[in-house]
Coordinates of C-alpha atoms in Angstrom, one line a residue:
M96 CA 45.7 73.8 -165.4
T97 CA 49.3 74.8 -164.8
V98 CA 52.5 73.3 -166.2
H99 CA 55.0 71.7 -163.9
E100 CA 58.4 70.2 -164.3
H101 CA 58.0 66.6 -165.4
G102 CA 57.7 64.5 -162.3
A103 CA 56.8 67.3 -159.8
R104 CA 53.1 66.6 -159.3
P105 CA 50.9 63.7 -158.2
Y106 CA 48.6 61.8 -160.5
R107 CA 51.2 62.2 -163.3
W108 CA 49.7 59.1 -165.0
V109 CA 46.7 61.1 -166.2
G110 CA 47.6 61.9 -169.8
A111 CA 50.7 59.8 -169.7
L112 CA 49.5 56.5 -171.3
S113 CA 52.2 56.4 -174.0
E114 CA 54.9 57.0 -171.4
K115 CA 53.6 54.4 -169.0
R116 CA 53.1 51.8 -171.6
A117 CA 56.5 52.4 -173.1
T118 CA 58.1 51.9 -169.7
L119 CA 56.2 48.6 -169.1
T120 CA 56.5 47.0 -172.6
P121 CA 58.9 49.2 -174.7
E122 CA 59.7 46.7 -177.4
R123 CA 56.2 45.2 -177.9
T124 CA 54.5 46.2 -181.2
A125 CA 51.9 48.8 -180.6
L126 CA 50.9 50.0 -184.0
V127 CA 51.2 48.6 -187.5
D128 CA 50.7 50.9 -190.6
A129 CA 49.6 48.3 -193.1
D130 CA 49.8 50.7 -196.0
T131 CA 53.6 51.3 -195.5
N132 CA 54.2 47.9 -193.8
T133 CA 55.8 49.8 -190.8
E134 CA 55.7 48.6 -187.2
Y135 CA 55.9 50.9 -184.2
T136 CA 56.8 49.7 -180.7
Y137 CA 55.4 51.4 -177.6
A138 CA 58.8 53.1 -177.1
D139 CA 58.5 54.4 -180.7
L140 CA 55.0 55.8 -180.0
D141 CA 56.1 57.6 -176.9
R142 CA 59.1 59.2 -178.6
R143 CA 56.9 60.2 -181.5
A144 CA 54.3 61.7 -179.0
N145 CA 57.1 63.8 -177.4
R146 CA 58.2 65.1 -180.8
T147 CA 54.6 65.9 -181.7
A148 CA 54.0 67.6 -178.3
R149 CA 57.0 69.9 -179.0
L150 CA 55.6 70.7 -182.4
L151 CA 52.1 71.5 -181.1
R152 CA 53.5 73.7 -178.3
K153 CA 55.7 75.5 -180.8
R154 CA 52.6 76.2 -182.9
G155 CA 50.9 77.7 -179.9
V156 CA 48.9 74.8 -178.5
D157 CA 48.3 75.2 -174.8
D158 CA 46.3 73.3 -172.1
G159 CA 42.6 73.3 -173.0
D160 CA 43.2 74.2 -176.6
R161 CA 41.6 72.2 -179.4
V162 CA 43.6 70.5 -182.1
A163 CA 41.4 69.6 -185.1
V164 CA 42.4 66.8 -187.4
V165 CA 40.9 65.8 -190.8
S166 CA 42.6 62.6 -191.9
R167 CA 42.2 59.0 -192.5
N168 CA 43.8 56.5 -190.1
R169 CA 47.5 57.4 -190.0
P170 CA 50.2 57.0 -187.3
A171 CA 50.4 60.8 -187.1
V172 CA 46.8 60.9 -185.8
V173 CA 47.8 58.5 -183.0
D174 CA 50.8 60.8 -182.3
C175 CA 48.4 63.7 -181.9
Y176 CA 46.3 61.7 -179.5
F177 CA 49.2 61.0 -177.2
A178 CA 50.7 64.5 -177.6
T179 CA 47.5 66.3 -176.7
A180 CA 47.2 64.1 -173.7
K181 CA 50.6 65.2 -172.5
L182 CA 49.8 68.9 -173.1
G183 CA 46.3 68.9 -171.6
A184 CA 44.9 69.8 -175.0
V185 CA 41.9 68.4 -176.7
L186 CA 42.0 66.3 -180.0
A187 CA 39.0 66.9 -182.2
P188 CA 39.1 64.6 -185.2
L189 CA 36.6 65.5 -187.9
S190 CA 35.2 63.4 -190.7
H191 CA 36.9 63.8 -194.0
R192 CA 33.6 62.9 -195.7
L193 CA 31.9 66.2 -194.7
A194 CA 31.2 68.9 -197.3
P195 CA 33.1 72.2 -197.0
R196 CA 30.0 74.0 -195.4
E197 CA 29.6 71.2 -192.8
L198 CA 33.3 71.4 -192.0
A199 CA 33.1 75.2 -191.7
L200 CA 30.3 74.9 -189.2
M201 CA 32.1 72.4 -187.1
L202 CA 35.4 74.2 -187.2
D203 CA 33.6 77.4 -186.2
D204 CA 32.0 75.5 -183.3
I205 CA 35.3 74.0 -182.1
D206 CA 37.5 77.1 -182.8
P207 CA 40.8 75.0 -183.0
A208 CA 44.2 76.4 -182.1
L209 CA 45.8 74.2 -184.7
L210 CA 44.4 72.3 -187.8
V211 CA 46.1 69.2 -189.1
V212 CA 44.9 68.0 -192.5
E213 CA 45.8 65.0 -194.7
A214 CA 46.8 66.1 -198.2
P215 CA 43.8 64.5 -200.1
F216 CA 41.4 66.8 -198.1
A217 CA 43.3 70.1 -198.4
T218 CA 41.0 71.5 -201.0
E219 CA 37.9 70.8 -198.9
L220 CA 39.5 72.4 -195.9
R221 CA 40.6 75.5 -197.8
D222 CA 37.0 75.9 -199.0
A223 CA 35.7 75.4 -195.4
L224 CA 38.0 78.0 -194.0
D225 CA 37.0 80.4 -196.7
H226 CA 33.3 79.8 -196.2
D227 CA 31.0 82.4 -194.6
E228 CA 30.1 79.9 -191.9
F229 CA 33.6 80.0 -190.4
S230 CA 34.0 83.2 -188.4
H231 CA 37.3 82.8 -186.5
E232 CA 40.8 83.6 -187.5
I233 CA 42.4 80.8 -189.5
P234 CA 44.5 78.7 -187.2
P235 CA 48.1 77.5 -188.0
L236 CA 47.9 74.7 -190.6
L237 CA 49.8 71.5 -190.8
G238 CA 49.6 69.1 -193.7
L239 CA 50.1 65.3 -193.6
T240 CA 51.6 63.6 -196.6
G241 CA 53.2 60.2 -197.0
P242 CA 54.8 57.8 -199.5
E243 CA 51.4 56.3 -200.3
T244 CA 49.9 59.5 -201.6
D245 CA 51.0 62.0 -204.2
H246 CA 48.5 64.7 -203.3
E247 CA 49.7 68.2 -203.0
F248 CA 48.4 71.0 -200.7
G249 CA 48.2 73.8 -203.3
S250 CA 47.5 77.3 -202.0
G251 CA 46.2 77.8 -198.5
P252 CA 43.2 79.9 -197.5
E253 CA 43.7 83.6 -197.8
G254 CA 46.4 84.9 -195.4
S255 CA 47.6 81.4 -194.4
T256 CA 50.3 78.9 -195.3
W257 CA 50.5 75.2 -195.2
H258 CA 53.4 73.7 -193.3
R259 CA 54.2 70.1 -193.9
Y260 CA 53.9 68.1 -190.7
E261 CA 56.8 65.9 -191.4
E262 CA 59.2 68.7 -192.3
V263 CA 58.6 70.8 -189.2
L264 CA 58.4 67.9 -186.7
P265 CA 61.2 68.3 -184.1
T266 CA 63.7 65.5 -183.8
D267 CA 63.9 65.5 -180.0
G268 CA 61.9 62.6 -178.6
S269 CA 62.9 62.9 -175.0
A270 CA 60.3 63.5 -172.3
V271 CA 58.4 66.8 -172.3
E272 CA 57.0 69.0 -169.7
T273 CA 53.4 67.9 -169.1
A274 CA 50.3 69.8 -168.0
D275 CA 48.6 69.3 -164.6
I276 CA 45.7 67.2 -165.8
A277 CA 42.7 65.9 -164.0
L278 CA 40.5 62.9 -164.9
S279 CA 37.6 65.3 -165.4
D280 CA 39.5 67.3 -168.0
P281 CA 38.5 66.8 -171.7
H282 CA 40.7 65.0 -174.1
L283 CA 38.6 64.0 -177.1
F284 CA 35.8 65.8 -179.0
L285 CA 34.0 63.1 -181.0
H286 CA 31.1 64.2 -183.1
T287 CA 27.8 62.4 -183.5
G288 CA 26.4 61.4 -186.8
G289 CA 24.4 64.6 -187.2
S290 CA 21.3 63.2 -188.8
T291 CA 19.6 66.5 -188.0
G292 CA 21.4 69.8 -187.9
L293 CA 24.9 70.4 -186.8
P294 CA 26.6 67.2 -185.4
K295 CA 27.1 67.5 -181.7
Q296 CA 30.6 67.4 -180.2
V297 CA 30.7 64.9 -177.4
V298 CA 33.2 65.9 -174.7
Q299 CA 35.1 62.8 -173.6
T300 CA 37.3 63.2 -170.6
H301 CA 40.5 61.4 -169.6
G302 CA 38.5 59.6 -167.0
S303 CA 35.7 58.5 -169.2
I304 CA 38.1 57.2 -171.8
A305 CA 40.1 55.3 -169.2
W306 CA 36.9 53.8 -167.7
N307 CA 35.7 52.6 -171.0
A308 CA 39.1 50.9 -171.5
F309 CA 38.8 49.2 -168.1
N310 CA 35.2 48.0 -168.8
T311 CA 36.2 46.6 -172.2
I312 CA 39.3 44.8 -171.0
I313 CA 37.5 43.2 -168.1
S314 CA 34.1 42.5 -169.6
W315 CA 35.3 41.4 -173.0
G316 CA 38.4 39.5 -171.7
L317 CA 41.0 41.3 -173.8
R318 CA 44.6 40.1 -173.5
P319 CA 48.0 41.7 -173.8
D320 CA 48.8 39.6 -176.9
D321 CA 45.6 40.6 -178.8
V322 CA 45.9 41.9 -182.3
T323 CA 43.2 43.7 -184.2
P324 CA 42.8 45.5 -187.6
M325 CA 41.1 48.8 -186.8
L326 CA 38.1 49.1 -189.1
F327 CA 36.6 52.2 -187.7
P328 CA 37.8 55.7 -188.6
F329 CA 39.6 57.9 -186.0
F330 CA 36.9 60.5 -186.3
H331 CA 34.5 58.0 -184.8
T332 CA 34.3 56.7 -181.2
G333 CA 34.8 53.2 -182.6
G334 CA 38.2 54.2 -183.9
W335 CA 39.5 55.1 -180.5
N336 CA 37.3 53.5 -177.8
V337 CA 36.1 50.1 -179.2
L338 CA 39.6 48.5 -179.3
T339 CA 42.4 51.0 -179.9
I340 CA 42.8 52.6 -176.5
P341 CA 41.8 49.5 -174.6
L342 CA 44.5 47.5 -176.4
F343 CA 47.0 50.4 -175.8
H344 CA 46.3 50.1 -172.1
L345 CA 47.1 46.4 -172.3
G346 CA 50.1 46.5 -174.6
G347 CA 48.3 44.9 -177.6
T348 CA 48.7 45.6 -181.3
V349 CA 46.5 47.7 -183.5
I350 CA 46.7 47.6 -187.3
I351 CA 45.6 50.6 -189.4
S352 CA 45.1 51.3 -193.0
R353 CA 43.8 54.4 -195.0
D354 CA 41.1 52.6 -196.9
I355 CA 39.5 49.4 -195.6
E356 CA 38.1 47.0 -198.2
P357 CA 36.8 43.4 -197.4
T358 CA 39.7 41.8 -199.1
T359 CA 42.1 44.0 -197.2
V360 CA 40.5 43.0 -193.9
L361 CA 40.6 39.3 -194.7
S362 CA 44.3 39.6 -195.7
L363 CA 45.2 41.6 -192.5
V364 CA 43.5 39.0 -190.3
E365 CA 45.5 36.2 -191.9
Q366 CA 48.8 38.1 -192.3
W367 CA 49.0 39.4 -188.7
G368 CA 47.2 36.6 -186.9
A369 CA 44.4 38.9 -185.7
T370 CA 42.7 37.7 -182.5
V371 CA 39.8 40.1 -182.2
L372 CA 37.7 41.8 -184.8
V373 CA 34.9 44.4 -184.3
S374 CA 33.1 46.0 -187.2
V375 CA 29.8 47.4 -188.5
P376 CA 27.4 44.9 -190.0
A377 CA 27.9 46.1 -193.6
V378 CA 31.7 45.3 -193.5
L379 CA 31.1 41.9 -192.0
R380 CA 28.6 41.2 -194.8
F381 CA 31.0 42.4 -197.4
M382 CA 33.6 40.1 -196.0
V383 CA 31.3 37.1 -196.2
Q384 CA 30.4 37.9 -199.8
D385 CA 34.1 38.4 -200.8
D386 CA 35.7 36.0 -203.2
D387 CA 38.4 35.3 -200.7
W388 CA 36.0 34.5 -197.8
E389 CA 36.3 30.7 -198.0
S390 CA 40.0 30.6 -198.7
T391 CA 41.1 33.0 -195.9
T392 CA 42.4 31.4 -192.7
L393 CA 40.4 32.8 -189.7
S394 CA 41.6 30.4 -187.0
S395 CA 43.6 33.1 -185.1
L396 CA 40.4 35.0 -184.2
R397 CA 39.1 34.5 -180.7
F398 CA 35.9 36.5 -181.1
V399 CA 34.1 38.7 -183.6
K400 CA 31.7 41.5 -182.7
S401 CA 29.2 43.6 -184.7
G402 CA 28.4 47.1 -183.7
G403 CA 26.7 50.2 -185.1
G404 CA 23.4 48.6 -185.9
P405 CA 21.7 45.2 -186.0
C406 CA 23.5 42.4 -187.7
R407 CA 21.4 40.1 -189.9
D408 CA 20.9 36.5 -188.9
S409 CA 22.3 35.3 -192.3
I410 CA 25.6 37.1 -191.6
I411 CA 25.8 35.7 -188.0
K412 CA 25.2 32.2 -189.4
A413 CA 27.9 32.6 -192.1
W414 CA 30.5 33.5 -189.4
N415 CA 29.2 30.6 -187.2
E416 CA 29.8 28.2 -190.1
R417 CA 33.4 29.3 -190.1
G418 CA 33.6 28.3 -186.4
L419 CA 33.4 31.8 -185.0
S420 CA 30.7 33.1 -182.6
L421 CA 29.7 36.5 -183.9
T422 CA 28.0 38.5 -181.2
Q423 CA 26.4 42.0 -181.2
G424 CA 27.6 45.0 -179.2
Y425 CA 25.9 48.2 -178.3
G426 CA 27.2 51.7 -177.6
L427 CA 27.1 55.3 -178.3
T428 CA 29.6 58.2 -178.3
E429 CA 28.0 59.7 -175.2
C430 CA 28.5 56.5 -173.1
G431 CA 31.2 54.0 -173.6
P432 CA 30.8 52.8 -176.3
N433 CA 31.4 49.3 -174.9
N434 CA 28.5 48.8 -172.5
F435 CA 27.5 45.1 -172.9
A436 CA 29.2 41.8 -173.1
M437 CA 28.1 38.2 -173.8
P438 CA 28.6 35.9 -170.8
E439 CA 30.8 32.9 -171.2
G440 CA 28.8 29.9 -172.5
F441 CA 25.8 32.0 -173.4
P442 CA 22.9 30.0 -175.1
Q443 CA 22.8 30.2 -178.8
E444 CA 19.3 31.6 -178.7
K445 CA 20.6 34.8 -177.0
T446 CA 22.7 35.7 -180.1
A447 CA 20.1 38.3 -181.2
S448 CA 20.7 40.1 -177.9
I449 CA 23.5 42.6 -177.1
G450 CA 24.3 40.7 -173.9
T451 CA 24.3 41.8 -170.3
P452 CA 25.7 45.1 -168.9
G453 CA 29.5 45.3 -168.5
L454 CA 31.2 45.1 -165.1
Y455 CA 31.0 48.8 -164.4
V456 CA 27.8 49.6 -166.3
D457 CA 24.2 49.9 -165.1
A458 CA 21.3 49.6 -167.6
R459 CA 17.5 50.0 -167.3
V460 CA 14.5 50.2 -169.6
V461 CA 12.1 53.1 -168.8
D462 CA 8.8 54.5 -170.0
D463 CA 8.2 58.1 -171.0
D464 CA 8.0 59.2 -167.4
G465 CA 11.3 57.6 -166.5
T466 CA 9.7 54.7 -164.6
E467 CA 11.6 51.4 -164.9
L468 CA 9.7 48.8 -166.8
P469 CA 9.4 45.1 -166.0
V470 CA 11.1 42.4 -168.1
K471 CA 9.9 42.0 -171.7
E472 CA 8.3 45.4 -171.9
V473 CA 9.8 47.8 -174.5
G474 CA 10.9 51.3 -173.4
E475 CA 13.9 53.7 -173.7
L476 CA 17.3 52.3 -172.7
E477 CA 19.2 54.3 -170.1
L478 CA 22.8 53.7 -169.1
A479 CA 25.0 54.8 -166.2
S480 CA 28.7 54.3 -165.9
P481 CA 31.9 56.2 -165.0
H482 CA 32.7 55.9 -168.7
A483 CA 29.8 58.1 -169.7
T484 CA 30.4 61.7 -170.6
N485 CA 28.3 64.4 -169.2
R486 CA 27.9 67.1 -171.9
Y487 CA 28.1 68.3 -175.4
W488 CA 30.3 71.2 -176.4
N489 CA 28.5 74.5 -176.6
N490 CA 25.1 72.8 -176.6
E491 CA 23.2 73.1 -173.3
E492 CA 19.8 72.2 -174.7
A493 CA 21.0 68.8 -176.1
T494 CA 23.1 68.2 -172.9
A495 CA 20.0 68.6 -170.8
E496 CA 18.0 66.3 -173.0
T497 CA 20.5 63.5 -172.9
F498 CA 22.2 63.8 -169.6
G499 CA 19.6 65.6 -167.5
P500 CA 19.2 69.3 -166.6
T501 CA 22.4 69.6 -164.6
N502 CA 23.9 66.1 -164.5
K503 CA 25.0 67.0 -160.9
D504 CA 22.0 66.1 -158.7
D505 CA 20.4 62.7 -158.4
S506 CA 18.8 60.5 -155.7
N507 CA 22.3 59.5 -154.5
G508 CA 23.5 63.1 -154.2
D509 CA 26.9 62.2 -155.7
G510 CA 26.6 63.5 -159.2
E511 CA 25.7 60.2 -160.9
A512 CA 23.1 60.3 -163.7
W513 CA 21.4 58.2 -166.3
V514 CA 22.2 58.7 -169.9
S515 CA 19.2 58.7 -172.2
T516 CA 20.2 56.7 -175.3
G517 CA 17.1 57.4 -177.5
D518 CA 17.0 53.7 -178.3
L519 CA 14.2 51.3 -177.5
A520 CA 15.1 48.1 -175.8
R521 CA 13.7 45.3 -173.7
V522 CA 15.4 43.0 -171.2
D523 CA 14.5 39.3 -170.7
A524 CA 14.2 37.3 -167.5
D525 CA 17.9 36.3 -167.8
G526 CA 19.1 39.9 -167.9
Y527 CA 19.9 39.9 -171.6
Y528 CA 19.1 43.2 -173.4
Y529 CA 17.6 43.5 -176.9
I530 CA 17.6 46.6 -179.0
E531 CA 14.2 47.3 -180.7
G532 CA 15.3 50.4 -182.7
R533 CA 15.5 54.1 -182.3
K534 CA 12.7 55.7 -180.2
K535 CA 12.1 58.2 -183.0
N536 CA 11.9 55.4 -185.6
M537 CA 9.1 53.4 -184.0
F538 CA 5.8 54.1 -185.6
V539 CA 2.1 53.2 -184.8
S540 CA 0.0 51.4 -187.4
G541 CA -3.6 50.9 -186.6
G542 CA -2.9 51.4 -182.9
E543 CA -0.1 48.8 -182.8
N544 CA 3.6 49.8 -182.1
V545 CA 5.8 48.7 -184.9
Y546 CA 9.6 48.3 -184.5
P547 CA 11.5 48.3 -187.8
P548 CA 14.5 46.2 -186.8
A549 CA 12.3 43.1 -186.3
I550 CA 10.7 43.6 -189.7
E551 CA 14.1 44.2 -191.3
D552 CA 15.5 41.0 -189.9
A553 CA 12.7 39.0 -191.5
I554 CA 12.9 40.7 -194.9
A555 CA 16.7 40.3 -194.9
D556 CA 16.3 36.6 -195.1
H557 CA 14.8 36.8 -198.6
P558 CA 17.3 35.6 -201.2
K559 CA 16.8 38.7 -203.3
V560 CA 17.5 41.1 -200.5
D561 CA 21.1 42.3 -199.6
E562 CA 20.1 45.1 -197.2
V563 CA 16.8 46.6 -196.1
I564 CA 15.5 49.6 -194.1
V565 CA 11.8 49.9 -193.1
I566 CA 10.4 53.4 -192.7
P567 CA 6.9 54.7 -191.9
V568 CA 4.8 56.4 -194.5
P569 CA 1.4 58.0 -194.1
D570 CA -1.7 55.9 -194.7
E571 CA -5.4 57.0 -194.7
Q572 CA -6.7 53.9 -193.1
W573 CA -4.0 52.9 -190.7
G574 CA -2.3 56.2 -189.9
E575 CA 1.1 54.9 -190.8
V576 CA 2.3 51.8 -192.5
G577 CA 5.8 50.4 -193.4
K578 CA 7.7 50.9 -196.6
A579 CA 10.6 48.6 -197.3
V580 CA 13.6 50.2 -199.0
V581 CA 15.6 47.3 -200.3
E582 CA 19.1 47.0 -201.8
G583 CA 18.9 43.9 -203.9
K584 CA 17.5 42.4 -207.1
E585 CA 15.2 44.6 -209.1
S586 CA 12.9 41.8 -209.8
L587 CA 11.6 41.7 -206.2
T588 CA 7.9 42.6 -205.9
L589 CA 5.7 43.5 -203.0
D590 CA 3.5 40.5 -203.5
E591 CA 6.5 38.2 -203.6
L592 CA 7.8 39.8 -200.4
D593 CA 4.3 39.6 -198.7
T594 CA 4.1 35.9 -199.5
F595 CA 7.6 35.3 -198.1
L596 CA 6.6 37.1 -194.8
D597 CA 3.4 35.1 -194.4
G598 CA 3.7 33.2 -191.1
K599 CA 6.8 35.2 -190.2
L600 CA 5.3 38.6 -189.3
A601 CA 1.9 39.8 -188.2
G602 CA -0.1 41.5 -190.9
F603 CA 0.2 45.0 -189.4
K604 CA 4.0 44.7 -189.4
R605 CA 4.3 43.7 -193.1
P606 CA 5.3 46.5 -195.5
H607 CA 2.6 48.0 -197.6
H608 CA 5.1 49.6 -200.0
L609 CA 8.4 48.5 -201.6
V610 CA 11.2 50.3 -203.4
V611 CA 14.4 48.7 -204.7
I612 CA 17.5 50.9 -204.9
D613 CA 21.0 50.4 -206.1
S614 CA 22.8 51.1 -202.8
M615 CA 22.1 52.4 -199.4
P616 CA 23.2 55.9 -198.4
T617 CA 25.7 55.8 -195.5
S618 CA 26.9 58.1 -192.8
G619 CA 29.8 57.6 -190.4
P620 CA 31.8 54.3 -190.8
S621 CA 29.7 52.5 -193.3
K622 CA 26.5 53.0 -191.2
I623 CA 23.3 53.1 -193.2
D624 CA 21.9 56.7 -193.1
R625 CA 18.3 56.1 -192.1
Q626 CA 17.6 59.8 -192.1
A627 CA 18.6 60.1 -195.7
I628 CA 16.4 57.2 -196.7
E629 CA 13.4 58.7 -194.9
S630 CA 14.0 62.0 -196.7
A631 CA 14.3 60.4 -200.1
Y632 CA 11.6 57.7 -199.9
G633 CA 9.3 58.8 -197.0
D634 CA 6.1 59.0 -199.1
S635 CA 3.5 56.4 -199.9
S636 CA 4.4 56.1 -203.6

């Protein structure tokens, strides 16, 4: 990629979203920082992006370089997104929940040209950069502070110095020279949950990000006047691709906060007249259980979606009782993540489904040989769309497993390929898809395939159960049986649960073991960490 004078090349719109949107709707509110009660227009964001681009370039960031960010949701992270787009650089947001060794491994894998860190996580980053797992030279360091935090950076890693982002940010917000960027060039590295080994960095391109925005806008019916509180962190695909970037394309409004609590979400919906809301099931459940649930006005909301795992029937019912149709979405960092939509006027009995494929999405269910299965049969879900990525960073083996050996050759000869999701699904006669669980989580008991989500849904209806995960454990007679790991009341017994499930589940599906715990371990944005549960409770005791 080469740098040209601004305006001297074709396809200048690639990487120029903030500039284009600022031209179309300069005074419309783009971003609200709820923690400081500050609003930013699209003109503001483009000026900030230009200032940030100058800062990144001054610190040595060039086209193709990675800028790693460890921060909660702050306006400066949005600035970095737009600025890296202008420069042809890659933004690599990393989870602030990772341990220093994990951060060291990921930073060593990414090899960033610049590292931006929010003050509360400076100690962890210093330890990560000093760790044996980090083998590169320490990049320039920028520290984010703000009026809502009194954290200090302290000493930097050996041989390095913290520079406060706000103090070194140029004041010039005029247009900058931009890189010659193609739709196929990378713009985001977003890491997977990393349930086994080092989390994989999914390489998202300018094109795949834009196509997901188009799919979301068209298939979900987003509007320019939509407003949403962003409940996903910016180190997660949900933070960018579920609603933030689609709404930035439209000229909508996104509300961010450092720490999201149920009461906070409810107040944000009411205060700002939020029209759309997407969240993980856990947060939607916490909102329903919050003391302010009944008193909060939710009439501004047009639709509510759940993603990141199955949403329990009781939670869907609670939202329905407030006059809102809560539907379930499905996606993954490697593809989308917004792949399905519920058709207008869908029958209520389809609520358990994830809907039908979006406008520019193909989906199919296949067996282990890759043969497409007929309706109602369970197999692996595969997706194809221009919003799919085609590789992981520095991981050819995982790339081949998910995207095919080369992702260049197929029966059409034009480079299209199916993305293997690793999820089990079925499709009904009306074209609605249903997720049956992770392929690796299915187990066989007495020769019968058992899919944990269906069992979990039934158990979750018990009044003593707040949340549940069912895992397989060894059994001499049946090979494997289910063990219910429950967050709920300690008085729950296995006999009580078995009686409750009588007539609801076949005998081979009912758990043979039960353990009640205080709280579920989580990974990512409040997602239950099934791998951690299996590691801790995966025996027959």
